XYZ file of C-alpha atoms in Angstrom:
396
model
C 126.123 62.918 101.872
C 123.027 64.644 103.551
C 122.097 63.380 106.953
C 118.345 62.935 107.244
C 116.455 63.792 110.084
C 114.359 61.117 112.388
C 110.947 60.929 112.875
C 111.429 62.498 116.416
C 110.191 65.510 118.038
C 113.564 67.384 118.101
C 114.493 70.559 117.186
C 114.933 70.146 113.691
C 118.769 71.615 113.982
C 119.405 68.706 116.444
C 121.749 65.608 114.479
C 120.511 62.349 114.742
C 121.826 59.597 112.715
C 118.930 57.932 110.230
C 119.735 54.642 108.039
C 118.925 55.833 104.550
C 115.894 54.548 102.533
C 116.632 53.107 98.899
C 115.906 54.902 95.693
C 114.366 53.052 93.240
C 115.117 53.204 89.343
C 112.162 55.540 89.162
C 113.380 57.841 91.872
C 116.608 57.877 90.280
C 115.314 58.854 86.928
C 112.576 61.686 88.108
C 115.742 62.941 90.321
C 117.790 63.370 86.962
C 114.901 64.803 85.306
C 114.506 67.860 88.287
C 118.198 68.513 88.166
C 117.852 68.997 84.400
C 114.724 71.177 84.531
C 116.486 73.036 87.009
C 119.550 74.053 85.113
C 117.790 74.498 81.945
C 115.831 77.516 83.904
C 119.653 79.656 83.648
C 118.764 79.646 80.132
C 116.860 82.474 80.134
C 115.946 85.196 82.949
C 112.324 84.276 83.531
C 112.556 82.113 87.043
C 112.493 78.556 88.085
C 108.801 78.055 87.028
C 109.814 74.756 84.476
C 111.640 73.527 87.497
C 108.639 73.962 90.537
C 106.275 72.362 87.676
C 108.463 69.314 87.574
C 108.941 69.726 91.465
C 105.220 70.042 92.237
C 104.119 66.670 90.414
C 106.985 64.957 91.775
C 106.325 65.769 95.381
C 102.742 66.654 95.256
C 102.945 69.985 96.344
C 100.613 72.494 96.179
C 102.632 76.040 96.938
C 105.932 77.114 97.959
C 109.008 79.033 95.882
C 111.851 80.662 96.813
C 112.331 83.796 99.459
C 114.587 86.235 99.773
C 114.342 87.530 102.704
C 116.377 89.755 105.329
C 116.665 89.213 108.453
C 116.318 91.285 111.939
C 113.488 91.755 110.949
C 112.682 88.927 108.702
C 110.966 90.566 105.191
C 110.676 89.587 102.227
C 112.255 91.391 99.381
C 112.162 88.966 96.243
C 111.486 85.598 95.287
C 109.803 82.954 93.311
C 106.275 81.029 94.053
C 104.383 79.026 92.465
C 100.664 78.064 93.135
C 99.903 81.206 95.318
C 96.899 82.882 94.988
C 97.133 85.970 92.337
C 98.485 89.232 94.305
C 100.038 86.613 97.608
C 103.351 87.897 96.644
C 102.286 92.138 97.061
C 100.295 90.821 100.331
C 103.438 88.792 101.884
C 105.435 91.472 101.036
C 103.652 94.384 102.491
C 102.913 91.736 105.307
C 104.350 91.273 108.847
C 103.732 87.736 108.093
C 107.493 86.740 107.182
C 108.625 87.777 110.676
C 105.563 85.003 112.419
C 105.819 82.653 109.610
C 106.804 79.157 111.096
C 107.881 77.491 108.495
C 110.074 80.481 107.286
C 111.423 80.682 111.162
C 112.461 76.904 111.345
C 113.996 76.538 107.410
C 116.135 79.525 108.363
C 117.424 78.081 111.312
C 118.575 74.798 109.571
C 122.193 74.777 108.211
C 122.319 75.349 104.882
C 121.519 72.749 102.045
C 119.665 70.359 104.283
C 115.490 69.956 103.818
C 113.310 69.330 107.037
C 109.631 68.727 107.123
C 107.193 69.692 110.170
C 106.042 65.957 110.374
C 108.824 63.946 109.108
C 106.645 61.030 107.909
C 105.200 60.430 111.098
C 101.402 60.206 109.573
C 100.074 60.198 113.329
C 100.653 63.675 113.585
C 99.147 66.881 111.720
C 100.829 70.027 111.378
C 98.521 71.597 113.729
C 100.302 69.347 116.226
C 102.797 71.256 115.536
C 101.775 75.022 114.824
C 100.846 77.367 118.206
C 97.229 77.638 118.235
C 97.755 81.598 118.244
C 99.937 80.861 114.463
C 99.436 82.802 112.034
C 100.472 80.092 109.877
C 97.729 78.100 111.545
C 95.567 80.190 110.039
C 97.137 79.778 106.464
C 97.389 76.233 106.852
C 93.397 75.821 107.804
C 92.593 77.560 105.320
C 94.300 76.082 102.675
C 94.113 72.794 103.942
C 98.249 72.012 104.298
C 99.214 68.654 105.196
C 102.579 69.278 105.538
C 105.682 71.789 104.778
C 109.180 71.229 103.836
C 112.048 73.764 103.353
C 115.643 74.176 103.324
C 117.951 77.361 103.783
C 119.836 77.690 100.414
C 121.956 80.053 101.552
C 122.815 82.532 104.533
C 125.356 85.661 103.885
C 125.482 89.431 104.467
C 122.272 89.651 106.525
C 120.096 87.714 104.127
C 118.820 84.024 103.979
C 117.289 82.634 100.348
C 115.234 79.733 101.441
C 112.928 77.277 99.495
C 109.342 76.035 100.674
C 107.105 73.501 99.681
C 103.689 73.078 101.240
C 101.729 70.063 100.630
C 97.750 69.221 101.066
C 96.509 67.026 103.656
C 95.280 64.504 101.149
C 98.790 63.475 100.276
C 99.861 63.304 103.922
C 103.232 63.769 104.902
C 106.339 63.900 102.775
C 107.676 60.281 103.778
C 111.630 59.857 104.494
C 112.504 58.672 100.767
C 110.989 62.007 99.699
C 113.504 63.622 102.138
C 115.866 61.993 100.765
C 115.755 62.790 97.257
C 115.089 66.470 98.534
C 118.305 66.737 99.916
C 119.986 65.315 96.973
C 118.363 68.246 95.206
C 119.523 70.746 97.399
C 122.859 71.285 96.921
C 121.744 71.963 92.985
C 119.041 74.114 93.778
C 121.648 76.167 96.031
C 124.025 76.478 92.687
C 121.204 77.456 90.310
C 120.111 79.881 92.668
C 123.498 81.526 92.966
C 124.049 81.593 88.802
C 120.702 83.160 88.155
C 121.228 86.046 90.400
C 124.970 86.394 89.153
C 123.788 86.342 85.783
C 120.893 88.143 85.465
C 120.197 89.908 88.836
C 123.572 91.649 89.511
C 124.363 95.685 89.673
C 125.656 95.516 86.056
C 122.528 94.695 84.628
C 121.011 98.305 84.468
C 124.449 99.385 83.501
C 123.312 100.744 80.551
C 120.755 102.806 81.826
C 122.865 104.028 84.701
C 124.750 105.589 82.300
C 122.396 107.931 81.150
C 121.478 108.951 84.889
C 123.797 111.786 84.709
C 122.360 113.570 82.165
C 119.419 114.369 83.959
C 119.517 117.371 86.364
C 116.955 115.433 88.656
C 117.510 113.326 91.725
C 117.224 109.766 90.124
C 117.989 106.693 91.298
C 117.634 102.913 89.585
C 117.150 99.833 91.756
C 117.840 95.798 90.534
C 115.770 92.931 90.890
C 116.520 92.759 94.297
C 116.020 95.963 95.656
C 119.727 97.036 95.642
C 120.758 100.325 93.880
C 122.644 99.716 90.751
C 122.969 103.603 90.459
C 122.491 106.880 91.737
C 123.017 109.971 89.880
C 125.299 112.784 90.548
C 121.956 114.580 91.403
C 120.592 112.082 94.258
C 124.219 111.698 95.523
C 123.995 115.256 96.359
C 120.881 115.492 97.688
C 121.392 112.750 100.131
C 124.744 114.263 101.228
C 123.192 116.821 102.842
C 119.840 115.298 104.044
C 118.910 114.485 107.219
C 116.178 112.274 106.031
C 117.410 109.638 103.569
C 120.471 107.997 102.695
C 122.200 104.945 101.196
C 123.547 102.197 103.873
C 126.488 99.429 103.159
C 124.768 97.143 101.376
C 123.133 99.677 99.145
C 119.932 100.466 99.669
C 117.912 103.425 100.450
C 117.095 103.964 104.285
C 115.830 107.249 106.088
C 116.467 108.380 109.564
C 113.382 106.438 110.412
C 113.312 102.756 110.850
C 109.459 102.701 110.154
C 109.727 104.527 106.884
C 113.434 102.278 105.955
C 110.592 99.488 106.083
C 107.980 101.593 103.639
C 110.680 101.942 101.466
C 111.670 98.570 100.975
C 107.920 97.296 100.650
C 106.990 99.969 97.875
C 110.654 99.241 96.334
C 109.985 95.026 96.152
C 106.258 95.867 95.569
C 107.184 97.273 92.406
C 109.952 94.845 91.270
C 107.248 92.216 91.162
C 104.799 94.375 89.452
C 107.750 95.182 86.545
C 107.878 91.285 86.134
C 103.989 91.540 85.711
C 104.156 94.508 83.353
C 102.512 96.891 85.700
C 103.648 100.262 85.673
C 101.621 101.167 89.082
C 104.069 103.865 90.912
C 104.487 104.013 94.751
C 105.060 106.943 96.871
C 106.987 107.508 99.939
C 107.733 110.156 102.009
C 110.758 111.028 104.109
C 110.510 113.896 106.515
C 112.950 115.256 108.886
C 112.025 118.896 110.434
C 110.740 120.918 108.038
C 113.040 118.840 105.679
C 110.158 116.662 103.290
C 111.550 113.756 100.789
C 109.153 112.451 98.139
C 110.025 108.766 96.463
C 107.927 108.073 93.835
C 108.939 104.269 92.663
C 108.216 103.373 89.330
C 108.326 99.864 87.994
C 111.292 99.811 85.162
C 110.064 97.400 82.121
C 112.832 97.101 80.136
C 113.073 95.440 76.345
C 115.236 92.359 78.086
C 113.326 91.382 81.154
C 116.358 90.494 82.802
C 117.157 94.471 83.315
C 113.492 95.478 84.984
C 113.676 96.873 87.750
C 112.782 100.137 89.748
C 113.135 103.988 89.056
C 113.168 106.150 91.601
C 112.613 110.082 91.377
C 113.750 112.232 94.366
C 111.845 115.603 95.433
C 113.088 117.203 98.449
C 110.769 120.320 99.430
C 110.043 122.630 103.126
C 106.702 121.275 104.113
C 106.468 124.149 105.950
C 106.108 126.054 102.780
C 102.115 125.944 100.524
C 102.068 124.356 97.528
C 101.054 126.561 94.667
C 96.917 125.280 95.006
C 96.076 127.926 91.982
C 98.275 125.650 90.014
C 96.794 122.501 90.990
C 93.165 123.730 90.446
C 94.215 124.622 86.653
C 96.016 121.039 85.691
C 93.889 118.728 88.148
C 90.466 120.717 86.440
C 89.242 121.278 90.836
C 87.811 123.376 92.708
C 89.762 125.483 95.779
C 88.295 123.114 98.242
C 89.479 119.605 96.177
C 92.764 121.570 95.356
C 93.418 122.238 99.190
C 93.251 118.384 99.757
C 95.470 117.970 96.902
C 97.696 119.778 98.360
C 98.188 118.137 101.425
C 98.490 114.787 99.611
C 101.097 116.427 98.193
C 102.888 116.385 101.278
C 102.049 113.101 102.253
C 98.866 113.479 104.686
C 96.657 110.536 104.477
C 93.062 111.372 104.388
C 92.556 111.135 107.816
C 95.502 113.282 108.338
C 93.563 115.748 105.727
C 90.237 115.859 107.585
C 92.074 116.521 110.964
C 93.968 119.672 109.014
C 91.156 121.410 107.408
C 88.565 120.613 110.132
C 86.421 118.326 107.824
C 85.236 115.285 108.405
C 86.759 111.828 107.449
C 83.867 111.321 104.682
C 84.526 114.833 103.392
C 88.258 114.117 102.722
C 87.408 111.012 100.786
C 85.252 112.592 98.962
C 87.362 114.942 97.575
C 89.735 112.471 97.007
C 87.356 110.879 94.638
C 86.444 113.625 92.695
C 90.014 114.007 92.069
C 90.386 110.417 90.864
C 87.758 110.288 88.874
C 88.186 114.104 87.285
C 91.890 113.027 86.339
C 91.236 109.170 85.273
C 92.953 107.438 88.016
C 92.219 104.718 89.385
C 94.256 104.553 92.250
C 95.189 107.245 95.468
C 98.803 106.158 94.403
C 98.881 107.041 91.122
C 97.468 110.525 91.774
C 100.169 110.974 94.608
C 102.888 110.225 92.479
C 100.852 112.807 90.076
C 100.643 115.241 92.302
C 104.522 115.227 93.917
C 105.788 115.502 90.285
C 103.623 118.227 88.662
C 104.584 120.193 92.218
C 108.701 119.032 92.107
């Protein structure tokens, strides 16, 4: 059985011996209840939301889920939540948050399968007793008005930790030892359930289908799973990153360039769109490798597939010379501009930002932008990304 932690101020991976509290008949009962809820969520692909319902009026919690994240440096690349504010998960994931989150730091350092709590039950205490006034979960926690946090790491392998949160508001106070308790009781479930669902409906054979067809398409394509992995790469892409400079696939399959800074822009767009194909959002992402003259284009499209299970992310690969002008006649006659607007379009094109555009063609910062949004606004876009991702194919 779990050993619980004590009420002290130690580290919480320090062992200290605690005499258990009792369970009632009631605890007993709303325990059997979560474990049900939480294998009845393998029934189907759509998360653990049944389960964190049934978890959130047990414990009185107001947010949490379950991360994955990887670590060195800690990101996050999919996951669960519940009672986030609409968009958190895009913001935490484009975020250097996960890297200064406390709570994330000290659940990943406990062993596996064992919940800890900032307070422990000691009510004297806040969790700003606890947080560095410089936190940045401070900040979170003020603002939300946390009372407490408790966690456990699920499971550690390959690089990657899963773990599970729970934050609760002050007016509940802290999660008492018997709540602990029945935590930890959970967790070994929550650890199983958490393997099954990504082994059934998260694992490279789940775009199998679609991989197939990759290889009858002459373009660079490549299709990543619901978490970020590539479940295939086409004859094409293979290729073309045999004998880049600029972008590759590492050991535990997934895309990196020669740059650690754009590895990390990857991997945001890449989860950013995995949780906008469970939202039905179709938003692409571009990003650009560059090595020499040597340019890459990515543009990520969310995959929404008939079985939800299978969404995921499609990736189309355009290598060009950046040294080389894009044809701007073209551009004036399918984005309906004028030279000027086409110039900037372009060097977006390429990848310039619009600061990068004003500094060169000489204009000014406002002049760039508003190009840019005559551009938008001639073509019906609503977003810089989606005319990108516009732009990079009509030009590939």
């Amino acid at each position: 059985m779990t050993k619980l932690k004590s009420r002290s101020h130690s580290p919480p991976n320090e062992e200290l011996s605690l005499a258990f509290p009792t369970l009632t008949a009631e605890d007993l009962q709303a325990y059997n209840t979560l474990v049900s809820t939480l294998y009845r969520c393998l029934h189907d692909n759509t998360g653990f939301q049944p389960f964190f319902d049934a978890f959130q009026h047990r414990f009185k919690a107001m947010q949490g889920g379950i991360l994955g994240l990887t670590s060195n440096p800690q990101r996050m690349v999919y996951g669960w939540t519940f009672g986030y504010p609409e968009g958190f998960e895009e913001w935490y994931i484009n975020s250097d948050l996960p890297e200064r989150d406390e709570a994330l730091i000290r659940y990943v350092k406990l062993p596996p399968r064992q919940f800890d709590s900032f307070l422990r039950g000691d009510t004297s205490r806040t969790v700003f007793d606890v947080l560095g006034p410089e936190s940045q979960t401070r900040v979170w926690a003020e603002q939300v008005g946390m009372g407490d946090s408790a966690g456990m790491l699920v499971t550690r392998e390959n690089g990657s930790n899963v773990v599970f949160i729970a934050n609760r508001h002050k007016e509940f106070g802290p999660y008492t030892d018997d709540e602990l308790l029945q935590m930890n009781l959970l967790a070994p479930h929550i650890e199983n359930a958490v393997a099954l669902h990504l082994k059934l409906y998260e694992t490279r054979s789940d775009n199998e289908n679609l991989a197939m067809a990759l290889n009858h398409v002459k373009k660079p394509l490549i299709v990543f799973n619901a978490l970020g992995n590539i479940a295939q790469a086409n004859d094409a892409a293979l290729a073309l990153m045999e004998n880049s400079r600029s972008l590759s696939i590492n050991d535990p399959g997934r895309l990196q360039s020669a740059d650690r800074r754009i590895t990390r822009k990857l991997q945001d767009a890449i989860t950013t769109c995995i949780v906008h194909s469970h939202k039905g959002i179709l938003s692409p992402q571009t990003v650009f490798c560059s090595r020499g003259h040597e340019r890459i284009a990515v543009c990520l499209t969310p995959l929404v597939a008939d079985s939800a299970e299978n969404n995921g992310v499609l990736a189309e690969l355009f290598c060009f010379d950046s040294s080389l002008e894009p044809d701007q006649e073209r551009l004036q006659t399918l984005f309906q501009c004028t030279p000027a607007e086409a110039a900037v379009a372009a060097d977006m094109a390429q990848g310039l930002s619009a600061s990068d555009v004003a500094e060169r063609k000489q204009i000014s910062i406002h002049t760039a932008r508003q190009h840019i949004k005559s551009l938008l606004a001639k073509n019906g876009y609503r977003k810089q990304t989606e005319l990108v991702s516009m732009l990079v194919r009509v030009l590939g």
